[in-house]
Structure formats: C-alpha cells, structure tokens
Coordinates of C-alpha atoms in Angstrom, one line a residue:
X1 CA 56.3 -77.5 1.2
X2 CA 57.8 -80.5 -0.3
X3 CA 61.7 -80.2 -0.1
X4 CA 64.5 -81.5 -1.1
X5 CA 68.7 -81.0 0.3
X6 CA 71.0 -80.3 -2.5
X7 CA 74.8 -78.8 -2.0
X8 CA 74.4 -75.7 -4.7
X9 CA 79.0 -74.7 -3.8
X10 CA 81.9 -76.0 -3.0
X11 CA 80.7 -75.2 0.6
X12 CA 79.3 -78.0 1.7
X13 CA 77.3 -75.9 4.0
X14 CA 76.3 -73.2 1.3
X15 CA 72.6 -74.2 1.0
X16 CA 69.9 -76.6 1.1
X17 CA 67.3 -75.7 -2.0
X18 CA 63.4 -75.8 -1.7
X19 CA 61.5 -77.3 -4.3
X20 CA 58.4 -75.3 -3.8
X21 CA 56.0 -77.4 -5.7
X22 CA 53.1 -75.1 -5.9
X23 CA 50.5 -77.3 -5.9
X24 CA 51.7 -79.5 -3.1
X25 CA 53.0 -76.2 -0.3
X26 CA 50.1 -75.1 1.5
X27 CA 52.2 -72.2 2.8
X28 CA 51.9 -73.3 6.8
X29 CA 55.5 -71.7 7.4
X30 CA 56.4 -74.2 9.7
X31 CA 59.6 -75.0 7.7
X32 CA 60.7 -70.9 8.4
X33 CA 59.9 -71.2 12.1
X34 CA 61.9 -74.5 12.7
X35 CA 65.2 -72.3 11.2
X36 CA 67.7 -71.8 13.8
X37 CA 69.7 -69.1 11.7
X38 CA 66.5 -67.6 10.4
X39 CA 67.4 -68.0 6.6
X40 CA 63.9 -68.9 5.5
X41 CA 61.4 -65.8 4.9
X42 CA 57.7 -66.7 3.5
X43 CA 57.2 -64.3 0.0
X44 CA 54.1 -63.4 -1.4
X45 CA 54.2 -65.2 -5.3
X46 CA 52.4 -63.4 -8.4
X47 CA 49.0 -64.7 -6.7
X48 CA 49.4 -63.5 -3.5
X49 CA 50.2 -66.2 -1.8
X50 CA 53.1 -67.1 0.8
X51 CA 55.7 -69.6 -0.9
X52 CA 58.7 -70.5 1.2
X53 CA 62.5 -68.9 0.4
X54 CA 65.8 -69.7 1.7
X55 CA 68.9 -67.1 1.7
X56 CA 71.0 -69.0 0.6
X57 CA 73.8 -67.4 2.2
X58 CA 72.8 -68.3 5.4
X59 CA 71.3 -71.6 5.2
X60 CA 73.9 -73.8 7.7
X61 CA 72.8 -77.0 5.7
X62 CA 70.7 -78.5 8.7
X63 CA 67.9 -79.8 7.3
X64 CA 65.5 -79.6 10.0
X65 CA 63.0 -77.6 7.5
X66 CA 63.1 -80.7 5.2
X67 CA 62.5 -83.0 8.4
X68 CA 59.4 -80.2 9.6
X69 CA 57.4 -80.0 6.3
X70 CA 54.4 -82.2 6.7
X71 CA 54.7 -83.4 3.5
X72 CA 58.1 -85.3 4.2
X73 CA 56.8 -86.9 7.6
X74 CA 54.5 -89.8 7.5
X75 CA 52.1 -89.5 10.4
X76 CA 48.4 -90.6 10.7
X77 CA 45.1 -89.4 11.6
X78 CA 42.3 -91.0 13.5
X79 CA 38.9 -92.1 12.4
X80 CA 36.4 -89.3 14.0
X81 CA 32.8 -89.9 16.0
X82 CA 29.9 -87.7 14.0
X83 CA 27.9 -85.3 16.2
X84 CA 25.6 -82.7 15.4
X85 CA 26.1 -79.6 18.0
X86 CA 24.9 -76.2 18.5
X87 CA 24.8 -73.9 21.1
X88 CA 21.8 -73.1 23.1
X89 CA 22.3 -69.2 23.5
X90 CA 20.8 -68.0 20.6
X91 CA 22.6 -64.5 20.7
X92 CA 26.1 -66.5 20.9
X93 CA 24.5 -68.8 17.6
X94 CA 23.7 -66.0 15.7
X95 CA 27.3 -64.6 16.1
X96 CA 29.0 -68.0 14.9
X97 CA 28.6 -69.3 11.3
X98 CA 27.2 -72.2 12.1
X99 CA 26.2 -73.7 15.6
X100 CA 28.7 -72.2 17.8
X101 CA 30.8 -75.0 18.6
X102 CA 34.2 -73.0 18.1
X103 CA 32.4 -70.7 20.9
X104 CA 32.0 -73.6 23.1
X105 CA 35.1 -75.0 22.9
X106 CA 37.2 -71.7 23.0
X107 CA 35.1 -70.6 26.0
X108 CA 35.9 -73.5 27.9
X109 CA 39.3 -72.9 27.0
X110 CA 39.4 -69.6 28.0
X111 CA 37.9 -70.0 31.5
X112 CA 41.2 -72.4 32.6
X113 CA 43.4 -69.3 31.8
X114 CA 43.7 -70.7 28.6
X115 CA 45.1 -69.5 25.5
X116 CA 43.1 -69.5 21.9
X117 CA 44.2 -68.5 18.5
X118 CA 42.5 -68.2 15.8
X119 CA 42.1 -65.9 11.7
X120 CA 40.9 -62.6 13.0
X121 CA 39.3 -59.4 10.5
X122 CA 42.3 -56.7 11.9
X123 CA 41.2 -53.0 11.9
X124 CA 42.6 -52.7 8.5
X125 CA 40.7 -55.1 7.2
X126 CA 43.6 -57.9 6.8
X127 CA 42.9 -61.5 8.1
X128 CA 45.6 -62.3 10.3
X129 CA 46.0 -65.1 13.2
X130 CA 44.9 -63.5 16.8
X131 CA 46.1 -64.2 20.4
X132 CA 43.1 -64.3 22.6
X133 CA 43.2 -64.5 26.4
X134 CA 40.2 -63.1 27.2
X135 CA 36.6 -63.6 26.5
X136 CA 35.6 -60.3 24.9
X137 CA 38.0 -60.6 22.4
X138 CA 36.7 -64.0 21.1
X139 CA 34.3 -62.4 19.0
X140 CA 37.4 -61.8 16.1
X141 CA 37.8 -64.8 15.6
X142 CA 33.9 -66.2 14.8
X143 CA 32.9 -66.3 11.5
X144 CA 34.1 -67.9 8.1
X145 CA 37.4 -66.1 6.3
X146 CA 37.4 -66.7 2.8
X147 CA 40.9 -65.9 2.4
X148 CA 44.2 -67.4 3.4
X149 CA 45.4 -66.2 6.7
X150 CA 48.8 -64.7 7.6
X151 CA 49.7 -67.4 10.6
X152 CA 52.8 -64.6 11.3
X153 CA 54.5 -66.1 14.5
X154 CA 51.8 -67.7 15.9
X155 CA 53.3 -71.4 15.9
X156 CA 56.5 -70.0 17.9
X157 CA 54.0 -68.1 20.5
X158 CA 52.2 -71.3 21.0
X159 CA 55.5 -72.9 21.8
X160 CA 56.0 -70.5 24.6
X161 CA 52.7 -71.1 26.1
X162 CA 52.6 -74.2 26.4
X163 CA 56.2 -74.5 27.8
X164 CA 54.6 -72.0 29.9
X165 CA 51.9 -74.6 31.0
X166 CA 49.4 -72.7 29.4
X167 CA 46.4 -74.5 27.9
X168 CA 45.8 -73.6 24.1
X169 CA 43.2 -74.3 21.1
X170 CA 44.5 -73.9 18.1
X171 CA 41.7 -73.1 15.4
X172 CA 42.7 -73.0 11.7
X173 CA 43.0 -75.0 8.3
X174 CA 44.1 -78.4 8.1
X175 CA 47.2 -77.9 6.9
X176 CA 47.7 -75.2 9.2
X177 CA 47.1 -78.1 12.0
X178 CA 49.3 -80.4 10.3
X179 CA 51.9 -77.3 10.4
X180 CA 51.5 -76.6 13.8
X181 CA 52.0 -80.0 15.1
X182 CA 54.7 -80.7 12.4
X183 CA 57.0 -78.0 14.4
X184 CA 55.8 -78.8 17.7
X185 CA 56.8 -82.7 17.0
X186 CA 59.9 -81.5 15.7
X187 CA 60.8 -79.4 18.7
X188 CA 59.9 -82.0 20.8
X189 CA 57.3 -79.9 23.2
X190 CA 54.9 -81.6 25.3
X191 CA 51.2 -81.1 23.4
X192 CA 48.9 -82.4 26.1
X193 CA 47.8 -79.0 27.0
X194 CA 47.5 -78.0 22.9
X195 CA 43.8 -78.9 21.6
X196 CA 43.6 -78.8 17.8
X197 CA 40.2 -77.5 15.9
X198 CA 40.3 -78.1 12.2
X199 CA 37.8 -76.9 9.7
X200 CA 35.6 -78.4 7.3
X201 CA 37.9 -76.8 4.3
X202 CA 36.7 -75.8 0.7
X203 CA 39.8 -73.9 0.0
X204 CA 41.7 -70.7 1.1
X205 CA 41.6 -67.9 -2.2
X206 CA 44.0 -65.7 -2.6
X207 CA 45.0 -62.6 -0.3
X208 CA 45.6 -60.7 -3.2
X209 CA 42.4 -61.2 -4.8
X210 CA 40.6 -60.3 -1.7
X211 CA 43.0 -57.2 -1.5
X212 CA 41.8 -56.2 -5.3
X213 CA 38.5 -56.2 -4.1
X214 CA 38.7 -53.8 -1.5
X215 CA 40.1 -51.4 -3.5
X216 CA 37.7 -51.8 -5.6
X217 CA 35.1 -50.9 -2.9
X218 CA 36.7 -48.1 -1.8
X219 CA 36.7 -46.3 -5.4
X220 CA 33.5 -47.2 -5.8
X221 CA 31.7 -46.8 -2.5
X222 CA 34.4 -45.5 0.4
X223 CA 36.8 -46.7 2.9
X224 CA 35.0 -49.8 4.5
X225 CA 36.0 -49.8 8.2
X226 CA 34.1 -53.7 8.5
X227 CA 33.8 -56.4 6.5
X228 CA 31.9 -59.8 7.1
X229 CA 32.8 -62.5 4.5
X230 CA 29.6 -64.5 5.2
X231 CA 26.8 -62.4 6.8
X232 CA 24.7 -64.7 8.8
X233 CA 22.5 -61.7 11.2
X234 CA 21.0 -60.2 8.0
X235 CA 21.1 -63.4 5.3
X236 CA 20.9 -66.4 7.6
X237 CA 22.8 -69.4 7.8
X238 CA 22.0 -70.8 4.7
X239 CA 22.6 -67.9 2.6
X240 CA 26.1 -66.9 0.9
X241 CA 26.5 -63.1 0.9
X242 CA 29.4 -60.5 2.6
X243 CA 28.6 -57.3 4.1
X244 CA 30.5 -54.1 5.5
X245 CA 29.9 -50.8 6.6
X246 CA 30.6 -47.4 4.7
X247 CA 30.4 -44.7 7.2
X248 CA 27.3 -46.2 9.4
X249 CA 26.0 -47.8 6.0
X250 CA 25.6 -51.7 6.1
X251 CA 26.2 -52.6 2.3
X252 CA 25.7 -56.3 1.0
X253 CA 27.1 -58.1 -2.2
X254 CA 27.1 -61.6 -3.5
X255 CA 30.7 -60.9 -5.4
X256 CA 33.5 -61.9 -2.5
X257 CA 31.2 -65.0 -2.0
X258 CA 30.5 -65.8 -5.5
X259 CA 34.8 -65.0 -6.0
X260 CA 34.9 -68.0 -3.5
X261 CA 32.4 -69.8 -4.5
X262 CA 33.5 -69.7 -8.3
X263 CA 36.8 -71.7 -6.9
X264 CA 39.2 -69.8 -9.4
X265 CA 41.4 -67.7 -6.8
X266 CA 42.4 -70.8 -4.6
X267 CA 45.6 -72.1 -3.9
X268 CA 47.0 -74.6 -6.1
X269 CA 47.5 -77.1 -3.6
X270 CA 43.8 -76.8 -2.2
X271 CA 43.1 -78.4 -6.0
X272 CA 44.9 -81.5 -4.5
X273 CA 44.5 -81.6 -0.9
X274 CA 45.8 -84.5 0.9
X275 CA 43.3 -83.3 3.5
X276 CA 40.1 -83.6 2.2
X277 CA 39.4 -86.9 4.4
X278 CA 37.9 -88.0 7.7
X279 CA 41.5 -89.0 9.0
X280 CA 43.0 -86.4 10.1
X281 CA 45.4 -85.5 12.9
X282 CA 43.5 -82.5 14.7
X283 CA 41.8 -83.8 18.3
X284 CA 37.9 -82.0 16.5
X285 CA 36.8 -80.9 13.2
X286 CA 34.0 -78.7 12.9
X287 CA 31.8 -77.5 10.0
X288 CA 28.5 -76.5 8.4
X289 CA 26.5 -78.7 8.9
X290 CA 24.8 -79.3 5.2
X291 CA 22.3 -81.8 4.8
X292 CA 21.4 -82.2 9.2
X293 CA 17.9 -82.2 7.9
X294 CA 18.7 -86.5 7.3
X295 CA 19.6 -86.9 10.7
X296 CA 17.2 -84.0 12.6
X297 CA 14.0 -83.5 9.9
X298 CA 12.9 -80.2 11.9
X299 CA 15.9 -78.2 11.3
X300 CA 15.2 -78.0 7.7
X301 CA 13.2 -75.0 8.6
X302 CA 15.8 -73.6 11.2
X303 CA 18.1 -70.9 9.7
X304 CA 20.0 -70.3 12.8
X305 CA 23.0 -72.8 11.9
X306 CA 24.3 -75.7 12.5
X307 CA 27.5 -77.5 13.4
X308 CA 29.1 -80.7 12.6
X309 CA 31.6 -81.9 14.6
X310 CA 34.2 -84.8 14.6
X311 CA 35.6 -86.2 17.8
X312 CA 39.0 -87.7 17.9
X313 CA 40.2 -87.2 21.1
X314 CA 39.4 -87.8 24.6
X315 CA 40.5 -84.5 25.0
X316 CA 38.6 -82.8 22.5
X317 CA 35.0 -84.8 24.4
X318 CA 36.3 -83.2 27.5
X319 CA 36.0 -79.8 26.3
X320 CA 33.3 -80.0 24.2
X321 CA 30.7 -81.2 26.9
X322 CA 32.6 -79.1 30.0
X323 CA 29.7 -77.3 30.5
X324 CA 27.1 -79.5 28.7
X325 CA 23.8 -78.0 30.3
X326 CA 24.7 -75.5 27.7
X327 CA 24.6 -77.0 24.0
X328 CA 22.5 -79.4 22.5
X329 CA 24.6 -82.5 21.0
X330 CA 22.7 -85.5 18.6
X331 CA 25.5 -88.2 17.7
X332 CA 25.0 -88.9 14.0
X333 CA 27.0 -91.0 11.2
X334 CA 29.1 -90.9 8.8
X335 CA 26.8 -91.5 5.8
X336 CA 24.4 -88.5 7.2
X337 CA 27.2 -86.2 7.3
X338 CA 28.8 -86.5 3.9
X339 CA 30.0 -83.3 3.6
X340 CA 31.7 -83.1 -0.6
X341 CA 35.2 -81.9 1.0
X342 CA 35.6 -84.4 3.4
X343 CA 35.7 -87.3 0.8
X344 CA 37.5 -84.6 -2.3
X345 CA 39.3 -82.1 -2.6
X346 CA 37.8 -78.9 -4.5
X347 CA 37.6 -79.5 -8.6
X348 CA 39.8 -77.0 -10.4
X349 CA 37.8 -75.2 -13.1
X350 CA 38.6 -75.0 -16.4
X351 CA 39.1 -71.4 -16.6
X352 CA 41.5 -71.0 -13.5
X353 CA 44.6 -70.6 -15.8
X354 CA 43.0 -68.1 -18.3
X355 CA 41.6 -66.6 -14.9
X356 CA 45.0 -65.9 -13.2
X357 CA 46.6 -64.4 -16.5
X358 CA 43.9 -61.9 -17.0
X359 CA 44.5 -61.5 -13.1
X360 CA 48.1 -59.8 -13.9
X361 CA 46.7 -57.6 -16.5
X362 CA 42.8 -56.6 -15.5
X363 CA 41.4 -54.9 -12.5
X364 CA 38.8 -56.7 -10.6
X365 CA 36.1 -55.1 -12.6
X366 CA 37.2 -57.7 -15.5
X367 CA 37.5 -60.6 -13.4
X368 CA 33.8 -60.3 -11.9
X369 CA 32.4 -59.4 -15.5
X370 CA 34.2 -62.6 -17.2
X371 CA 34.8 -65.3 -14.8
X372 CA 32.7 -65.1 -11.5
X373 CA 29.9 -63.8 -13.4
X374 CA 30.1 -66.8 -15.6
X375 CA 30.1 -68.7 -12.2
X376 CA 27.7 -67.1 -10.5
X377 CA 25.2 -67.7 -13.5
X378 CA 26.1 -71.0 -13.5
X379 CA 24.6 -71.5 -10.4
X380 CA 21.8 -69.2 -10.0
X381 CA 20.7 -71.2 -13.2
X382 CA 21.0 -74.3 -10.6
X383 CA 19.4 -72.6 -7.6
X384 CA 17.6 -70.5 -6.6
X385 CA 17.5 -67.8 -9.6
X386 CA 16.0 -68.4 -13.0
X387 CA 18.0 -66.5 -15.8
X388 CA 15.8 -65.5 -18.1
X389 CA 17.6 -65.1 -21.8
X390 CA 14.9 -64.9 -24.3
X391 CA 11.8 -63.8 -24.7
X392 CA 8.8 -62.7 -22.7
X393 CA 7.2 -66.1 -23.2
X394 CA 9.8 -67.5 -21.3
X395 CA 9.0 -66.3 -18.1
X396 CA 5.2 -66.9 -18.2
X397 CA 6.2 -70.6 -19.2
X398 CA 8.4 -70.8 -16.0
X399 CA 5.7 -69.5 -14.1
X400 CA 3.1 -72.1 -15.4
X401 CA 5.4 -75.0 -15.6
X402 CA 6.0 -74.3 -11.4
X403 CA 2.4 -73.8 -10.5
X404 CA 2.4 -70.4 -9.7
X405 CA -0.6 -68.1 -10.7
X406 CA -0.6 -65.3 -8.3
X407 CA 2.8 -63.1 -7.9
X408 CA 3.0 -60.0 -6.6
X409 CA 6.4 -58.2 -7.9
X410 CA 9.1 -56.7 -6.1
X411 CA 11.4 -54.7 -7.8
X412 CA 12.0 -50.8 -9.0
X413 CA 10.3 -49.2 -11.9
X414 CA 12.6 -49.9 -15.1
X415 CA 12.9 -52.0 -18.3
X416 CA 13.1 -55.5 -16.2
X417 CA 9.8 -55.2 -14.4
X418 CA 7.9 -53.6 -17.3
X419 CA 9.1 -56.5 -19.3
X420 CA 8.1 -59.1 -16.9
X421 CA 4.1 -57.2 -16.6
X422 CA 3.9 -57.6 -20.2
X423 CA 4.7 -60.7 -20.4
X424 CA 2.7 -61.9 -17.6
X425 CA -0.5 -59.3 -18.5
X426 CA -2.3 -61.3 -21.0
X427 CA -1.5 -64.8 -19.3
X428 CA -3.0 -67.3 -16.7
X429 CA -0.8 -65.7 -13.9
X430 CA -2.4 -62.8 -11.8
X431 CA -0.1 -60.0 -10.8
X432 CA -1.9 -58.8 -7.6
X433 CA 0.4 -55.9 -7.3
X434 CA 3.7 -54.1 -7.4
X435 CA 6.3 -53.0 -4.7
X436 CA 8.7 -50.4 -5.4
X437 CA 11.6 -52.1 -3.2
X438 CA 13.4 -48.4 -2.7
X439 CA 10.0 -46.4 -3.3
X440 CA 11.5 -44.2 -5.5
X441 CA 9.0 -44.2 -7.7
X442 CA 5.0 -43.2 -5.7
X443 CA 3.2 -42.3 -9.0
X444 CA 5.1 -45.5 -10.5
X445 CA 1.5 -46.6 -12.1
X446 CA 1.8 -43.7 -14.2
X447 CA 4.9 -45.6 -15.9
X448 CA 2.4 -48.7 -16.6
X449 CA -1.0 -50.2 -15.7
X450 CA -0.1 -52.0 -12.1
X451 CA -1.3 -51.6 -9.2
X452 CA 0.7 -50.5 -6.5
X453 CA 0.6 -52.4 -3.0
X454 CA 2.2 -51.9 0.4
X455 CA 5.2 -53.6 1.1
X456 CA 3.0 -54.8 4.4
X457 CA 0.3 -56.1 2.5
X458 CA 1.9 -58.0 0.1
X459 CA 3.9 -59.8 2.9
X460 CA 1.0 -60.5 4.6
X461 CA -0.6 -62.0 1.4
X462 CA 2.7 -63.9 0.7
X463 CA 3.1 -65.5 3.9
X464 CA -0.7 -66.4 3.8
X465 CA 0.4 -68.5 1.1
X466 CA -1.9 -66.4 -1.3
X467 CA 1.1 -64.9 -3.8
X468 CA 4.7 -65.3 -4.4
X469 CA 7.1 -62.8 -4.4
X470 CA 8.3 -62.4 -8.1
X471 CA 12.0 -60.8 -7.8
X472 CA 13.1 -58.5 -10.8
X473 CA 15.5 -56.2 -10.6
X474 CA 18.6 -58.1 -11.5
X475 CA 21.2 -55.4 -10.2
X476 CA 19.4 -55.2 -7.0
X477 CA 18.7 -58.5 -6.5
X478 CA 21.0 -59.2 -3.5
X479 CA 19.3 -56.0 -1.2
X480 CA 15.8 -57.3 -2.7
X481 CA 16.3 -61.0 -1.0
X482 CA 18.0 -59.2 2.0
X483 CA 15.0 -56.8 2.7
X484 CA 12.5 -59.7 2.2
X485 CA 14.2 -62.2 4.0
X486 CA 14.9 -59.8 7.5
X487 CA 10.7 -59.1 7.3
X488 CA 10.7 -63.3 7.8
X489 CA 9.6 -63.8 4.1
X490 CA 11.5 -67.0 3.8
X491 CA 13.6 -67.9 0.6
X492 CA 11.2 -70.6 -1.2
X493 CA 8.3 -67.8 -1.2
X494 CA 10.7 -65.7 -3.5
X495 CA 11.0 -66.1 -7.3
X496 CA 13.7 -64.1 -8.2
X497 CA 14.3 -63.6 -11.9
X498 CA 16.9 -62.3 -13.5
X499 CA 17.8 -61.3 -17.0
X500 CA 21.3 -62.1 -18.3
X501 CA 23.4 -60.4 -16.6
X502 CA 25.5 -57.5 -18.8
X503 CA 27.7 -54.2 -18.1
X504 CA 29.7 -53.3 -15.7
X505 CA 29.2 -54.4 -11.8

C-alpha cells in the first residue's frame, strides 16, 4: 500500500497514517489482516476499488502494517522454466480458460485433503475468493474474472490451515501472492505445505464498473442468475466474449470484454505494476498461452486452449506432473512465450481520466457509447472486423483488394445488408445467396433481388472453400459469429462488416 509512520497527537501512540498512493496499492489487504487491534478496514474509493483506512483512534502505533505491505519489504523472485501444458480430458479443457492447468494442479491438491482457494462467481453474481475442499466445488473457481476480487479473510483462513497442517494452493493475482506471503512471512508460519499459482495479469477493472453493468442488464434484459466473463463452450478459446442466462436464455455480448479490453476501468496501480516480469515470488504462473503456434505449429488450428506455465519450484513440478499420464506437457522458452504482460505493465490510455469523470456523472450507457466503443472500433479496425465508413465502393474495394469473389451473406433484412447487395450487385464479386440469421424475414426477396439459401447450404459451400461468409448486421454481429462459429464455420471463413457504429447499445 506504500506507508509511512507519522505521530498525528501528543499521544505518541495516537496513530500511524497511510499514504495510500493510488497508483502504487494494489489493495491485497494484507496490511488490515496483520492488525492486532483491528483498526485498519479496506473502503471502496470513488472507483470502486478497496483502498486501505486506519481508525485512528485505535491504531496502538505498532507498525507491523508498514513492515507487511509488500511494497516496504525487499524480497525476490525466481527465474521460471517455460512449459506448454494442457490437460488431456477434453470435457475438463473445455471448462478451463485455457489448458486446464489450474484444474491439474488444484486436483492434485485436493486429493491430499488439501485445501484450494481461489475468485469464485457467488450466486449473486459478485466475484469473491472461495474455500474449496472438495472436488465438485472446483468448478467456481475456473474461468477468467475480469474484475478485482474481494480476497475477504481468506489470508487469515489460510493461516489456520496450514497451522492446521493442511496442504493449500493459493490461486490469485500477483500482488495478491505477494500479499499473501507478505503476511504469512510476517507471522512467521511455516509455508512448505502453501503452493502459490499466479496469473498471467493484464489488469483487475473495477468492481464498480462491472456492478454498473449489471444493472444495466437487468433494466434492459432481466435479473441474470449466471454470468461468464469469457465464454470459451460457445466462442472458443480464442475468442473474447461474456455470456449469462436470463430465465433459461443464454445471451452473449462483446461489451464486459471490450470494457476490459479497452483498459480504462483498471486500477491505477495495474498502469505500473512492479509485476509484470518473469521473476516473481509464486512457486507457478500460469496463462494463455498466445503465440504456442512458434513452439507447437499444429495448434494453430486447435481452439480448445492452451496453457503456459512457469515453474519455480520443486514443489510446484511435484504437483504439476502427480498424475502425469494425464496432461500433455512440451517444455518451451522464453523467447516463444513472450507474453506483452510479462515484460510491461498494461499502457494507460489517454482517455482513462476523462473516462473516470464522466464515470461519476453517466450511466453505463454513456460509457459504452463514448469510450469502449471508441476502443472496440479501434480494434475491430485491427482485427478481425472491417468498419466500413463511406461509401458503397468501399466495401467492393475491400472485397477485391482480399481476393474474394464469391460471398454468400449473413445477416437480417435491413438498411446494412441492402446496402452491401448494391454495392456488391454490379461488381466482380458474386453474391451466391442470402441467410436471414433470425429468419424473420421468409419472403425477404420480396425486400430486394437475392436469392435466399439455407443456412445448411451455404455452410456446406463455405466450408468447401467455395464462398465466404460476408457478416452484416452490425448490432447483431456478436450472435452472427456465435451461431456460425458453434456450426464449426471457423473465424477466418467469416467477413464481418460493419458500418460505424452509432445510437444507443
């Protein structure tokens, strides 16, 4: 948290004062556990995020929380061994967001009577840290959390176990590592039963943020009783997009993710990390694997995810390959598994200030129109999506300039798709057909001269390599890519197009 002792009375035990430092306190709490007299509560800030506060009338001057806060203790990390991992169970792959090598290692845990604890989606929808003692309830705590968790007491219950001689895994942030073995070093409790996962970290965004968005799905939509930050079973491991369920209706957006993506509702501190390094003190880091197509060529077609994992510890080894007949491991190196947050932290963005004062004042709605749309543009213009922002020429000119001549196009019947057939009527590019996405519309070539086809037909032409499949319906673009991608259309036979994007969301 970055603090400093300071006398504030004549009392020379009236008070020790915490310089918060916003961009340094990564809000691990370890400085409010370490307390003896309790006078330390963590408080949510005008970002929603959990900032350290002393009462000053019952602070006894000790200055164990100034001796606990990471950022006051010098310690060092270890230089890692690269591995690639995943698991071999494909049902237990497709549940974890990458290869499954959290699964392994808190399975393994778990069958010594061990203890794990990890962020966890509560019934309410909050992310909050989980105690997990037995198998079936592991399934909480798979899966990305793009939001910063509430750790509560989990540091002090970790304590207990392991006085209790319990074995524990510890899966979190690195700071919240560094936290956790911050207070255990100060307490002076044996750790050779504790094994520490770290993640691969872009940033934690704020809890209010996330909070704002929810409301906003339930006036829009309903009460939510799931939600999935990263949706791997319907988008794949490659894809970015959340999903939830409205009573028994699976609904998917690309707005949380692109809010996260867009990197204006981290924490301050996460614009500085002192963690975005190799070296750190946690026994494993694992990760997303980006990029494993440099070390393992034929998993560029494999959507089923991949780990990366860093060894530093006999320990972690141990666990890892407990029961290897069950994963498949590839050692790799450093230089093919540059991941961008393991050498810098994440940029801040120009807007974040702007971002957070319009945050005080606008609902959500405002935020996703002015700033993550902005974002999101930004990088469908870079991907995968062409934004279209003039004329009709335009989009026969991208078609030409990427060798396509045969498109057969997805969408609903509106002012987007009859603007892309009349611009692509008269051209070298053959439209063999039209599929209403939602079939809303059966007499839709009474609207305009195109042919309707099947959606079965046209993925049968599409995967014969005879079409592409020419997205166009900008608001729907996220359930198009979803429906097409779940009937094994992969992502480079889709060209999705989209207009500038306007109005509300």
């Amino acid at each position: 948290m970055g603090c400093v002792m300071k006398q504030t009375g004549k009392n020379s035990k009236t008070a020790i004062q915490i310089n918060q430092e916003p961009d340094r306190c990564s809000g691990c709490g370890a400085c409010r556990d370490i307390c003896p007299v309790s006078a330390i509560k963590m408080e949510e800030n005008e970002k929603g995020f959990l900032y350290p506060k002393v009462n000053v009338d019952m602070c006894v001057y000790c200055g164990k929380c100034k001796d606990t806060c990471p950022l006051n203790r010098t310690t060092s990390g270890t230089e890692p061994i690269f591995y690639a991992v995943r698991i071999k169970d494909i049902e237990k792959r497709m549940k974890s967001q990458s290869g499954g090598a959290f699964t392994i290692l808190a399975e393994n845990i778990l069958s010594e009577d061990g203890v794990v604890y990890g962020a966890a989606v509560s019934e309410k929808l909050k992310v909050q840290y989980l105690r997990v003692t037995d198998v079936q309830e592991l399934e909480k705590l798979k899966g990305s959390k793009y939001v910063q968790a509430d750790l509560g007491n989990t540091y002090t219950e970790i304590e207990k176990d392991l006085k209790a001689g319990r074995t524990v895994l510890f899966s979190g942030t690195p700071c919240g590592v560094d936290g956790l073995l911050s207070y255990l070093d100060s307490k002076k409790i044996d750790q050779n039963k504790l094994l520490t996962c770290d993640l691969i970290c872009h940033g934690v965004p704020s809890p209010l943020v996330y909070r704002k968005y929810l409301d906003y799905i339930r006036k829009t939509n309903g009460e939510p009783t799931t939600f999935v930050f990263r949706d791997k079973k319907n988008w794949g491991w490659r894809q970015q997009a959340e999903s939830y369920v409205i009573d028994g209706k699976l609904y998917s957006s690309q707005v949380y993710t692109s809010i996260f993506s867009s990197n204006l509702a981290l924490r301050e501190s996460c614009y500085k990390c002192r963690y975005a390094t190799v070296i750190r003190r946690s026994d494993i880091t694992i990760g997303d694997y980006w990029g494993v197509e440099k070390l393992l060529p034929e998993m560029e077609k494999d959507d089923t995810g991949i780990s990366l994992v860093m060894i530093r510890s006999e320990k972690a080894v141990n666990y890892l390959l407990k029961n290897e007949e069950q994963i498949e491991i590839w050692e790799s190196e450093k230089s093919k598994s540059f991941q961008w947050n393991l050498a810098f932290p994440t940029l801040k963005p120009r807007e974040t200030e702007l971002f957070w004062n319009n945050e005080q004042k606008q609902d959500i709605r405002f935020l996703i129109r002015n700033y993550v749309y902005s974002q999101m543009r930004k990088q469908l213009e870079s991907d995968r999506i062409t934004v279209i922002h003039d004329g009709k020429e335009e989009v026969v000119q991208f078609l030409l300039n990427n060798e396509i001549r045969k498109v057969i196009i997805f969408g609903r019947v509106g002012k987007e798709t009859e603007t892309v057939w009349e611009s692509i009527r008269d051209s070298e590019v053959q439209v063999i057909g039209f599929v209403d996405i939602f079939e809303e519309y059966p007499e839709a070539t009474k609207v305009f001269d195109l042919s309707i086809v099947s959606f079965e037909e046209a993925k049968s032409q599409i995967l014969k390599g005879d079409a592409i499949a020419f997205l166009t319906d900008e608001t729907n673009m996220v359930d198009i890519q979803r429906k097409l991608y779940r009937n094994k259309i992969p992502f480079k036979k889709m060209i999705p197009i989209s207009f500038v994007l306007q109005g509300g969301i």
